[in-house]
Short mmCIF file of C-alpha atoms in Angstrom, two decimals:
data_model
loop_
_atom_site.label_atom_id
_atom_site.label_comp_id
_atom_site.label_asym_id
_atom_site.label_seq_id
_atom_site.Cartn_x
_atom_site.Cartn_y
_atom_site.Cartn_z
CA UNK A 11 -26.93 -7.19 7.12
CA UNK A 12 -26.07 -3.74 7.41
CA UNK A 13 -30.50 -2.57 7.47
CA UNK A 14 -30.35 -5.53 9.98
CA UNK A 15 -27.83 -3.86 11.88
CA UNK A 16 -29.20 -0.59 12.09
CA UNK A 17 -31.98 -2.02 14.00
CA UNK A 18 -30.19 -2.92 17.09
CA UNK A 19 -29.85 1.17 17.77
CA UNK A 20 -31.70 2.18 20.79
CA UNK A 21 -32.61 -1.06 21.64
CA UNK A 22 -33.05 -1.37 26.01
CA UNK A 23 -31.11 -3.83 27.72
CA UNK A 24 -31.14 -4.46 31.23
CA UNK A 25 -27.63 -5.64 32.81
CA UNK A 26 -27.50 -7.94 36.06
CA UNK A 27 -24.05 -8.39 37.51
CA UNK A 28 -20.80 -8.18 39.36
CA UNK A 29 -19.24 -4.55 38.25
CA UNK A 30 -15.45 -3.65 38.34
CA UNK A 31 -13.11 -1.09 37.63
CA UNK A 32 -9.95 -1.65 35.32
CA UNK A 33 -7.02 0.21 35.85
CA UNK A 34 -4.54 0.44 33.16
CA UNK A 35 -0.83 1.70 33.59
CA UNK A 36 0.72 1.86 30.60
CA UNK A 37 4.14 2.34 29.78
CA UNK A 38 8.15 1.25 28.21
CA UNK A 39 10.03 -1.19 29.77
CA UNK A 40 14.05 -0.55 29.10
CA UNK A 41 15.61 -2.24 31.88
CA UNK A 42 16.01 -5.11 34.39
CA UNK A 43 15.66 -3.92 38.31
CA UNK A 44 18.17 -4.38 40.69
CA UNK A 45 16.25 -5.19 43.69
CA UNK A 46 15.17 -8.27 41.96
CA UNK A 47 14.90 -9.99 38.31
CA UNK A 48 11.59 -8.22 36.97
CA UNK A 49 11.11 -5.51 34.28
CA UNK A 50 10.75 -1.82 35.10
CA UNK A 51 8.01 -0.04 33.50
CA UNK A 52 8.50 3.55 33.13
CA UNK A 53 4.60 4.59 33.65
CA UNK A 54 3.83 7.14 30.87
CA UNK A 55 -0.35 6.96 30.80
CA UNK A 56 -2.67 5.51 33.34
CA UNK A 57 -6.49 5.01 32.82
CA UNK A 58 -9.49 3.60 33.93
CA UNK A 59 -12.45 1.66 32.29
CA UNK A 60 -15.50 0.17 33.08
CA UNK A 61 -14.96 -4.09 33.50
CA UNK A 62 -17.15 -7.07 34.35
CA UNK A 63 -21.12 -6.45 34.12
CA UNK A 64 -20.26 -2.48 33.39
CA UNK A 65 -18.19 -3.70 30.37
CA UNK A 66 -21.04 -5.33 29.09
CA UNK A 67 -22.96 -2.14 29.08
CA UNK A 68 -20.06 -0.20 27.88
CA UNK A 69 -20.19 -2.90 24.53
CA UNK A 70 -23.84 -1.95 24.29
CA UNK A 71 -23.47 1.49 24.78
CA UNK A 72 -20.95 1.38 21.73
CA UNK A 73 -23.46 -0.32 19.94
CA UNK A 74 -25.74 2.66 20.38
CA UNK A 75 -28.04 0.41 22.98
CA UNK A 76 -29.40 1.97 26.23
CA UNK A 77 -28.30 -0.52 29.03
CA UNK A 78 -29.34 -0.34 32.35
CA UNK A 79 -27.22 -1.53 35.18
CA UNK A 80 -28.09 -3.13 38.48
CA UNK A 81 -25.38 -3.83 40.59
CA UNK A 82 -23.16 -3.21 43.79
CA UNK A 83 -20.44 -0.59 44.67
CA UNK A 84 -17.80 -0.28 47.29
CA UNK A 85 -18.28 3.00 49.39
CA UNK A 86 -14.80 3.91 48.25
CA UNK A 87 -12.49 5.96 45.84
CA UNK A 88 -13.07 3.51 43.33
CA UNK A 89 -16.55 3.53 43.70
CA UNK A 90 -17.00 6.79 43.54
CA UNK A 91 -14.65 6.71 39.91
CA UNK A 92 -17.06 4.13 38.58
CA UNK A 93 -20.28 6.34 39.31
CA UNK A 94 -19.00 9.51 37.90
CA UNK A 95 -17.86 7.45 35.10
CA UNK A 96 -21.27 5.96 34.67
CA UNK A 97 -22.55 9.48 34.77
CA UNK A 98 -20.24 10.88 32.33
CA UNK A 99 -21.18 7.94 29.77
CA UNK A 100 -24.91 8.90 30.20
CA UNK A 101 -25.31 4.91 31.54
CA UNK A 102 -28.83 4.56 33.64
CA UNK A 103 -28.05 2.17 36.74
CA UNK A 104 -29.06 1.60 40.57
CA UNK A 105 -26.00 0.80 42.03
CA UNK A 106 -26.10 -0.08 45.97
CA UNK A 107 -23.19 0.43 48.09
CA UNK A 108 -22.04 -2.62 50.19
CA UNK A 109 -19.29 -2.85 52.98
CA UNK A 110 -16.91 -4.44 50.86
CA UNK A 111 -14.25 -2.91 48.63
CA UNK A 112 -15.26 -1.76 45.14
CA UNK A 113 -14.18 -4.74 43.10
CA UNK A 114 -10.82 -3.40 41.09
CA UNK A 115 -8.35 -5.13 38.66
CA UNK A 116 -5.01 -3.07 37.47
CA UNK A 117 -2.72 -3.84 34.74
CA UNK A 118 0.34 -3.06 34.25
CA UNK A 119 1.37 -3.30 30.57
CA UNK A 120 4.84 -2.53 29.59
CA UNK A 121 5.84 -1.83 25.45
CA UNK A 122 2.80 -3.33 24.50
CA UNK A 123 3.05 -6.37 26.64
CA UNK A 124 0.53 -7.15 30.06
CA UNK A 125 3.64 -7.57 33.07
CA UNK A 126 1.31 -8.26 36.06
CA UNK A 127 -2.29 -7.79 37.01
CA UNK A 128 -3.55 -7.08 40.39
CA UNK A 129 -6.50 -7.69 42.09
CA UNK A 130 -8.68 -5.56 44.58
CA UNK A 131 -11.40 -7.80 45.90
CA UNK A 132 -12.97 -9.62 48.67
CA UNK A 133 -13.25 -13.39 48.18
CA UNK A 134 -16.77 -14.94 49.06
CA UNK A 135 -18.75 -11.68 49.17
CA UNK A 136 -22.38 -13.29 50.39
CA UNK A 137 -25.41 -10.47 49.81
CA UNK A 138 -27.38 -9.94 53.04
CA UNK A 139 -31.29 -9.89 52.56
CA UNK A 140 -31.61 -6.42 52.59
CA UNK A 141 -29.52 -5.54 49.48
CA UNK A 142 -30.43 -8.69 47.88
CA UNK A 143 -34.16 -7.76 47.88
CA UNK A 144 -33.09 -3.92 46.99
CA UNK A 145 -31.20 -5.35 44.20
CA UNK A 146 -34.71 -7.56 42.94
CA UNK A 147 -36.59 -4.44 43.56
CA UNK A 148 -34.60 -2.91 41.07
CA UNK A 149 -34.90 -5.58 38.51
CA UNK A 150 -38.65 -5.77 38.36
CA UNK A 151 -38.81 -1.74 37.98
CA UNK A 152 -36.59 -1.93 35.25
CA UNK A 153 -38.36 -4.92 33.29
CA UNK A 154 -41.25 -3.40 32.04
CA UNK A 155 -39.15 -0.73 30.02
CA UNK A 156 -36.24 -3.18 28.57
CA UNK A 157 -36.61 -5.20 25.74
CA UNK A 158 -33.58 -8.02 27.21
CA UNK A 159 -31.70 -9.15 30.11
CA UNK A 160 -28.53 -9.98 30.67
CA UNK A 161 -26.85 -11.58 33.76
CA UNK A 162 -23.42 -10.90 33.77
CA UNK A 163 -21.60 -13.34 36.36
CA UNK A 164 -18.45 -12.70 37.02
CA UNK A 165 -18.91 -15.02 40.63
CA UNK A 166 -18.15 -12.20 42.90
CA UNK A 167 -21.81 -12.16 44.71
CA UNK A 168 -24.22 -10.58 43.14
CA UNK A 169 -25.30 -13.34 40.87
CA UNK A 170 -26.62 -15.85 44.15
CA UNK A 171 -29.08 -18.55 43.28
CA UNK A 172 -32.06 -16.43 44.54
CA UNK A 173 -31.02 -13.40 42.19
CA UNK A 174 -30.83 -15.55 39.18
CA UNK A 175 -33.88 -17.62 39.55
CA UNK A 176 -36.00 -14.70 40.38
CA UNK A 177 -34.72 -12.36 37.54
CA UNK A 178 -35.21 -15.53 34.96
CA UNK A 179 -38.51 -16.06 36.55
CA UNK A 180 -39.65 -12.63 36.42
CA UNK A 181 -38.50 -12.05 32.92
CA UNK A 182 -39.90 -15.16 31.38
CA UNK A 183 -43.47 -13.23 33.22
CA UNK A 184 -43.00 -10.36 30.72
CA UNK A 185 -42.07 -12.64 27.82
CA UNK A 186 -38.35 -11.29 27.92
CA UNK A 187 -35.17 -13.45 26.92
CA UNK A 188 -32.11 -13.91 29.43
CA UNK A 189 -28.73 -14.18 28.17
CA UNK A 190 -26.33 -15.80 30.65
CA UNK A 191 -22.62 -15.43 30.72
CA UNK A 192 -21.93 -18.05 33.45
CA UNK A 193 -19.08 -18.61 36.18
CA UNK A 194 -18.97 -21.95 38.31
CA UNK A 195 -20.36 -25.24 38.04
CA UNK A 196 -23.57 -24.16 39.73
CA UNK A 197 -25.77 -23.90 36.70
CA UNK A 198 -28.78 -24.95 38.75
CA UNK A 199 -29.16 -21.26 39.60
CA UNK A 200 -29.32 -20.53 35.36
CA UNK A 201 -32.37 -23.19 35.20
CA UNK A 202 -34.99 -22.53 32.33
CA UNK A 203 -32.40 -19.44 31.30
CA UNK A 204 -32.84 -18.56 26.85
CA UNK A 205 -29.39 -18.76 26.32
CA UNK A 206 -26.00 -19.22 28.06
CA UNK A 207 -22.40 -18.19 26.69
CA UNK A 208 -19.53 -20.80 28.11
CA UNK A 209 -16.10 -21.17 27.17
CA UNK A 210 -14.90 -24.39 26.67
CA UNK A 211 -13.50 -24.51 30.01
CA UNK A 212 -16.60 -23.53 31.52
CA UNK A 213 -18.75 -26.39 29.59
CA UNK A 214 -15.96 -29.10 30.89
CA UNK A 215 -16.46 -27.68 34.25
CA UNK A 216 -20.09 -28.00 34.19
CA UNK A 217 -20.45 -31.28 32.42
CA UNK A 218 -17.91 -32.70 34.75
CA UNK A 219 -15.68 -34.15 32.19
CA UNK A 220 -12.78 -32.87 30.23
CA UNK A 221 -14.65 -31.77 27.04
CA UNK A 222 -12.07 -31.60 23.93
CA UNK A 223 -12.14 -28.75 21.52
CA UNK A 224 -14.04 -31.13 18.74
CA UNK A 225 -17.72 -30.70 17.12
CA UNK A 226 -18.99 -34.04 18.32
CA UNK A 227 -17.76 -33.79 22.26
CA UNK A 228 -19.21 -30.27 22.79
CA UNK A 229 -22.76 -30.91 21.41
CA UNK A 230 -22.77 -34.02 22.99
CA UNK A 231 -21.89 -32.10 26.50
CA UNK A 232 -23.91 -29.25 25.68
CA UNK A 233 -27.22 -31.74 24.89
CA UNK A 234 -26.65 -33.30 27.96
CA UNK A 235 -26.63 -29.59 30.03
CA UNK A 236 -29.70 -28.34 27.97
CA UNK A 237 -31.68 -31.58 29.27
CA UNK A 238 -30.60 -31.19 32.79
CA UNK A 239 -30.88 -27.57 33.03
CA UNK A 240 -34.08 -27.03 31.07
CA UNK A 241 -32.03 -24.55 28.78
CA UNK A 242 -33.85 -23.06 25.54
CA UNK A 243 -29.83 -23.11 24.06
CA UNK A 244 -25.97 -22.74 24.40
CA UNK A 245 -23.52 -20.72 22.75
CA UNK A 246 -20.03 -22.06 23.63
CA UNK A 247 -16.97 -19.83 22.77
CA UNK A 248 -14.05 -22.01 21.19
CA UNK A 249 -10.91 -19.92 21.14
CA UNK A 250 -9.24 -20.53 17.53
CA UNK A 251 -12.57 -22.55 16.40
CA UNK A 252 -14.60 -19.78 16.77
CA UNK A 253 -18.53 -20.52 18.73
CA UNK A 254 -20.90 -23.19 18.55
CA UNK A 255 -24.48 -23.10 19.15
CA UNK A 256 -26.69 -25.93 20.44
CA UNK A 257 -30.28 -25.85 20.62
CA UNK A 258 -32.80 -29.00 20.78
CA UNK A 259 -34.18 -27.74 17.42
CA UNK A 260 -30.94 -26.17 15.70
CA UNK A 261 -27.33 -26.36 16.09
CA UNK A 262 -24.51 -25.04 13.86
CA UNK A 263 -20.68 -24.32 14.28
CA UNK A 264 -18.89 -20.69 13.25
CA UNK A 265 -15.74 -20.68 12.45
CA UNK A 266 -13.70 -17.92 14.02
CA UNK A 267 -12.34 -14.97 12.55
CA UNK A 268 -9.05 -15.01 11.25
CA UNK A 269 -6.63 -12.20 12.85
CA UNK A 270 -3.94 -11.84 15.16
CA UNK A 271 -5.01 -11.88 19.02
CA UNK A 272 -3.45 -9.02 21.11
CA UNK A 273 -5.89 -9.04 24.10
CA UNK A 274 -8.92 -11.22 24.75
CA UNK A 275 -9.40 -9.19 27.85
CA UNK A 276 -13.85 -8.53 27.63
CA UNK A 277 -14.01 -10.21 24.64
CA UNK A 278 -16.63 -12.49 26.50
CA UNK A 279 -18.30 -9.48 27.28
CA UNK A 280 -18.57 -8.17 23.74
CA UNK A 281 -20.25 -11.67 22.72
CA UNK A 282 -22.97 -11.41 25.51
CA UNK A 283 -23.76 -7.53 24.23
CA UNK A 284 -23.71 -7.94 20.54
CA UNK A 285 -25.66 -11.09 21.16
CA UNK A 286 -28.47 -9.03 23.63
CA UNK A 287 -28.53 -6.12 21.07
CA UNK A 288 -29.44 -8.23 18.15
CA UNK A 289 -31.83 -10.41 19.74
CA UNK A 290 -33.48 -7.50 21.41
CA UNK A 291 -33.66 -5.89 17.72
CA UNK A 292 -35.68 -9.31 16.53
CA UNK A 293 -32.46 -10.57 14.62
CA UNK A 294 -32.94 -14.09 13.92
CA UNK A 295 -30.18 -16.35 16.01
CA UNK A 296 -28.22 -17.46 13.36
CA UNK A 297 -27.37 -13.71 12.47
CA UNK A 298 -27.06 -12.63 15.54
CA UNK A 299 -24.40 -15.10 16.14
CA UNK A 300 -22.39 -14.17 12.94
CA UNK A 301 -22.60 -10.42 14.34
CA UNK A 302 -21.14 -11.51 17.90
CA UNK A 303 -18.55 -13.44 16.44
CA UNK A 304 -17.33 -10.63 14.28
CA UNK A 305 -17.70 -8.38 16.95
CA UNK A 306 -15.08 -10.69 19.11
CA UNK A 307 -12.83 -10.60 16.35
CA UNK A 308 -12.46 -7.07 16.40
CA UNK A 309 -11.81 -6.33 20.07
CA UNK A 310 -9.24 -9.20 20.51
CA UNK A 311 -7.07 -6.99 18.24
CA UNK A 312 -6.90 -4.62 20.28
CA UNK A 313 -4.82 -3.95 23.67
CA UNK A 314 -7.10 -4.03 26.87
CA UNK A 315 -10.33 -3.73 28.15
CA UNK A 316 -11.88 -2.41 24.85
CA UNK A 317 -15.74 -2.49 23.88
CA UNK A 318 -16.75 -2.74 20.49
CA UNK A 319 -18.52 0.37 18.43
CA UNK A 320 -21.28 0.45 16.19
CA UNK A 321 -18.98 1.49 13.47
CA UNK A 322 -16.51 -0.99 13.33
CA UNK A 323 -19.20 -3.75 13.28
CA UNK A 324 -20.75 -1.77 10.12
CA UNK A 325 -17.54 -1.62 8.46
CA UNK A 326 -16.57 -5.28 9.28
CA UNK A 327 -19.51 -5.96 7.40
CA UNK A 328 -19.04 -3.79 4.31
CA UNK A 329 -16.83 -5.43 2.69
CA UNK A 330 -15.00 -4.03 -0.52
CA UNK A 331 -16.49 -0.56 0.81
CA UNK A 332 -12.75 1.10 2.28
CA UNK A 333 -14.59 4.11 1.53
CA UNK A 334 -16.38 4.60 4.55
CA UNK A 335 -13.01 5.10 6.58
CA UNK A 336 -12.14 8.13 4.63
CA UNK A 337 -12.84 11.52 6.49
CA UNK A 338 -13.17 15.09 5.43
CA UNK A 339 -11.30 17.68 7.66
CA UNK A 340 -14.56 19.61 8.29
CA UNK A 341 -16.33 16.23 9.86
CA UNK A 342 -13.20 15.25 11.73
CA UNK A 343 -13.82 17.20 14.91
CA UNK A 344 -17.15 15.51 15.61
CA UNK A 345 -15.62 11.98 14.94
CA UNK A 346 -12.82 13.03 17.52
CA UNK A 347 -15.50 13.97 19.99
CA UNK A 348 -17.44 10.52 19.22
CA UNK A 349 -14.39 8.93 20.11
CA UNK A 350 -13.85 10.59 23.27
CA UNK A 351 -17.28 9.90 24.71
CA UNK A 352 -16.77 6.32 23.94
CA UNK A 353 -13.71 6.40 25.68
CA UNK A 354 -11.31 5.36 22.78
CA UNK A 355 -7.60 5.55 22.99
CA UNK A 356 -6.59 7.29 19.50
CA UNK A 357 -3.01 6.80 17.98
CA UNK A 358 -1.97 9.18 15.06
CA UNK A 359 0.33 8.78 12.12
CA UNK A 360 0.88 10.63 9.22
CA UNK A 361 2.67 10.20 5.66
CA UNK A 362 2.67 10.10 2.04
CA UNK A 363 2.10 6.59 1.31
CA UNK A 364 2.93 6.59 -2.29
CA UNK A 365 3.84 3.09 -2.92
CA UNK A 366 2.31 1.20 -0.17
CA UNK A 367 4.91 -1.93 0.68
CA UNK A 368 5.37 -4.24 3.63
CA UNK A 369 7.65 -1.66 5.70
CA UNK A 370 4.23 0.56 5.54
CA UNK A 371 1.72 -2.31 6.22
CA UNK A 372 4.37 -3.47 9.49
CA UNK A 373 4.49 0.00 10.65
CA UNK A 374 0.80 0.91 10.69
CA UNK A 375 -0.05 -2.87 12.44
CA UNK A 376 2.30 -1.76 15.23
CA UNK A 377 0.80 1.33 15.12
CA UNK A 378 -2.71 0.36 15.35
CA UNK A 379 -1.12 -2.02 18.64
CA UNK A 380 -0.30 1.31 20.52
CA UNK A 381 -4.63 2.49 20.97
CA UNK A 382 -7.91 1.44 20.00
CA UNK A 383 -8.37 3.43 17.01
CA UNK A 384 -5.43 4.53 14.28
CA UNK A 385 -6.27 8.01 12.40
CA UNK A 386 -3.74 8.58 9.50
CA UNK A 387 -2.97 11.98 8.09
CA UNK A 388 -2.19 11.68 4.64
CA UNK A 389 -0.50 14.21 1.94
CA UNK A 390 -2.32 15.65 -0.48
CA UNK A 391 -0.96 15.29 -3.88
CA UNK A 392 0.08 18.96 -3.74
CA UNK A 393 1.55 18.65 -0.50
CA UNK A 394 3.83 15.28 -1.65
CA UNK A 395 5.10 17.39 -4.63
CA UNK A 396 6.70 20.44 -2.77
CA UNK A 397 8.20 17.79 -0.43
CA UNK A 398 9.73 14.99 -2.88
CA UNK A 399 9.46 17.01 -6.17
CA UNK A 400 7.43 17.35 -9.24
CA UNK A 401 7.58 13.71 -10.02
CA UNK A 402 6.00 13.12 -7.22
CA UNK A 403 3.31 11.26 -5.86
CA UNK A 404 3.45 8.16 -8.08
CA UNK A 405 -0.24 7.32 -7.32
CA UNK A 406 -2.54 10.49 -6.55
CA UNK A 407 -4.36 11.13 -3.51
CA UNK A 408 -7.77 9.09 -4.19
CA UNK A 409 -5.66 5.83 -4.83
CA UNK A 410 -3.32 6.41 -2.36
CA UNK A 411 -6.56 6.76 0.55
CA UNK A 412 -8.10 4.06 -0.69
CA UNK A 413 -5.13 1.73 -0.42
CA UNK A 414 -4.69 3.09 3.23
CA UNK A 415 -8.41 2.04 3.65
CA UNK A 416 -8.27 -1.03 2.98
CA UNK A 417 -5.72 -1.78 5.52
CA UNK A 418 -7.09 -3.58 8.73
CA UNK A 419 -5.30 -1.72 10.87
CA UNK A 420 -6.36 1.37 9.96
CA UNK A 421 -9.67 3.18 11.24
CA UNK A 422 -9.90 6.48 9.48
CA UNK A 423 -7.66 8.32 6.68
CA UNK A 424 -7.82 12.12 6.62
CA UNK A 425 -6.09 14.36 3.77
CA UNK A 426 -4.17 17.31 4.49
CA UNK A 427 -2.79 20.19 2.40
CA UNK A 428 -0.22 21.90 4.32
CA UNK A 429 3.54 20.77 4.47
CA UNK A 430 3.21 19.40 7.70
CA UNK A 431 0.01 17.71 9.95
CA UNK A 432 0.57 20.14 12.55
CA UNK A 433 -3.31 21.64 12.68
CA UNK A 434 -4.54 18.16 11.98
CA UNK A 435 -2.71 16.88 15.14
CA UNK A 436 -4.06 19.79 17.14
CA UNK A 437 -7.48 18.87 16.00
CA UNK A 438 -7.01 15.23 16.79
CA UNK A 439 -5.16 15.69 20.19
CA UNK A 440 -4.08 12.00 19.86
CA UNK A 441 -3.31 9.85 22.96
CA UNK A 442 -0.32 8.69 20.84
CA UNK A 443 1.40 9.96 18.07
CA UNK A 444 3.74 7.81 16.26
CA UNK A 445 6.34 8.52 13.25
CA UNK A 446 8.89 6.60 11.82
CA UNK A 447 12.32 5.69 13.40
CA UNK A 448 14.43 7.99 11.99
CA UNK A 449 13.12 10.58 13.60
CA UNK A 450 14.13 12.16 16.59
CA UNK A 451 11.23 12.50 19.42
CA UNK A 452 11.93 16.17 20.33
CA UNK A 453 12.19 17.09 16.36
CA UNK A 454 8.39 15.56 15.85
CA UNK A 455 5.97 18.01 14.22
CA UNK A 456 3.09 18.19 17.19
CA UNK A 457 4.17 16.38 19.88
CA UNK A 458 3.25 18.79 22.30
CA UNK A 459 -0.59 18.03 21.86
CA UNK A 460 -0.44 14.40 22.13
CA UNK A 461 0.19 12.57 25.37
CA UNK A 462 2.69 10.37 24.13
CA UNK A 463 5.17 10.62 21.16
CA UNK A 464 6.32 7.46 19.79
CA UNK A 465 8.64 6.14 17.20
CA UNK A 466 8.52 2.66 15.20
CA UNK A 467 11.89 1.43 13.38
CA UNK A 468 11.59 0.62 9.95
CA UNK A 469 11.36 -2.59 8.36
CA UNK A 470 15.00 -2.78 6.60
CA UNK A 471 15.27 -3.13 3.18
CA UNK A 472 11.73 -1.29 2.05
CA UNK A 473 10.95 2.04 1.12
CA UNK A 474 9.36 3.93 -1.87
CA UNK A 475 12.14 5.36 -2.72
CA UNK A 476 14.22 1.91 -3.61
CA UNK A 477 10.96 0.80 -5.16
CA UNK A 478 10.46 3.77 -7.12
CA UNK A 479 14.86 3.10 -7.93
CA UNK A 480 14.48 -0.46 -9.14
CA UNK A 481 11.61 0.13 -11.63
CA UNK A 482 13.52 2.66 -12.83
CA UNK A 483 16.34 0.38 -12.99
CA UNK A 484 14.33 -2.34 -15.07
CA UNK A 485 13.26 0.31 -17.36
CA UNK A 486 16.73 1.06 -18.71
#
């Protein structure tokens, strides 16, 4: 599968649909407002990411593909911001101005929980004939040079009946598959598409009956829809029950990836992007769905609208190879540069992690939830001896780094030889620097190089010193 995965790199994908700007205000909650029974969020960080159809493109970019976006933008500040983001990421596009404001979704997150979402948009936006023709002309110009087409319909006006049907027809004329992430119950506009990816609620809505999350009911409803709209196949996403692929000649049910879900924002975009990349590379449909399912499982474990990255998917497929997470210090700067280009929120923590226990695991899982990528600085053997004494470490740096790398929450491990990780933190310049709850923030080394510094309380009753003490007690 890893050999197959490499084939998706460089594939050209045309994305047509509703683009939007996702804005996040991140902070902590320590009190309730005296003005109303609502939490007061002290904002410590604000950032923007591409959303909607633009997030499909961002996922494709993360997978190593070359996306090309055709859509509409408002002639306003947020529209200008999005154009700059497209340019910074190197995403090719044709974005036409409209008199309506740029669709913007603003989320306020306090203590890692979403408090409220604010939507800025105009309802029932309709394309005028001139703009509609501009969109279609752009699609027809791009079609000859792309490998596959995605229609990302968020119901905001770009994907009307004419646009969808002409894109499907023109794509079929050039032998290009069309994948659609649908919205609403008007599926006549999707007639003759290659594959549509509804969730269970959308499947129920278009079929006109309440479809329960059971294999038999989903397959029955999907079979009717395939015939009614002359579709090649459906891929139904089923939350905790995974996915179901239904086609006239082949069907399969794919169980979900078992992991804790923190945020489902953008998971559908990830599925569509991964599926498109895989099919563009000629990967068989069963393997393409497997990859899409893996990718979705990764992104729901992150906070906020976050794209899948090629390395994340590759690592997920490399079961039993945690060493791929180990980064030598000379390679660290390049890795950080790549993560920054992909707009990843980087969390850094460090420690000896000599005898790994429940307290360590809980601590690292909480640290990972604060961003997209968790980098762990690991004290070398010589560093541990200077800090802990000649009897430590119990496990050498090779053993400790291998065990750390095997943890799902840990993305990278870097071994450093100094007594403190100051130089390492300076190189990483993390968005979030994390230490244990026994540290006062003003005393944490390297905090001047981090955007935010957070302490996480230890789990009571667990420590390496206690574990060693218990072992020694038993020997006596």
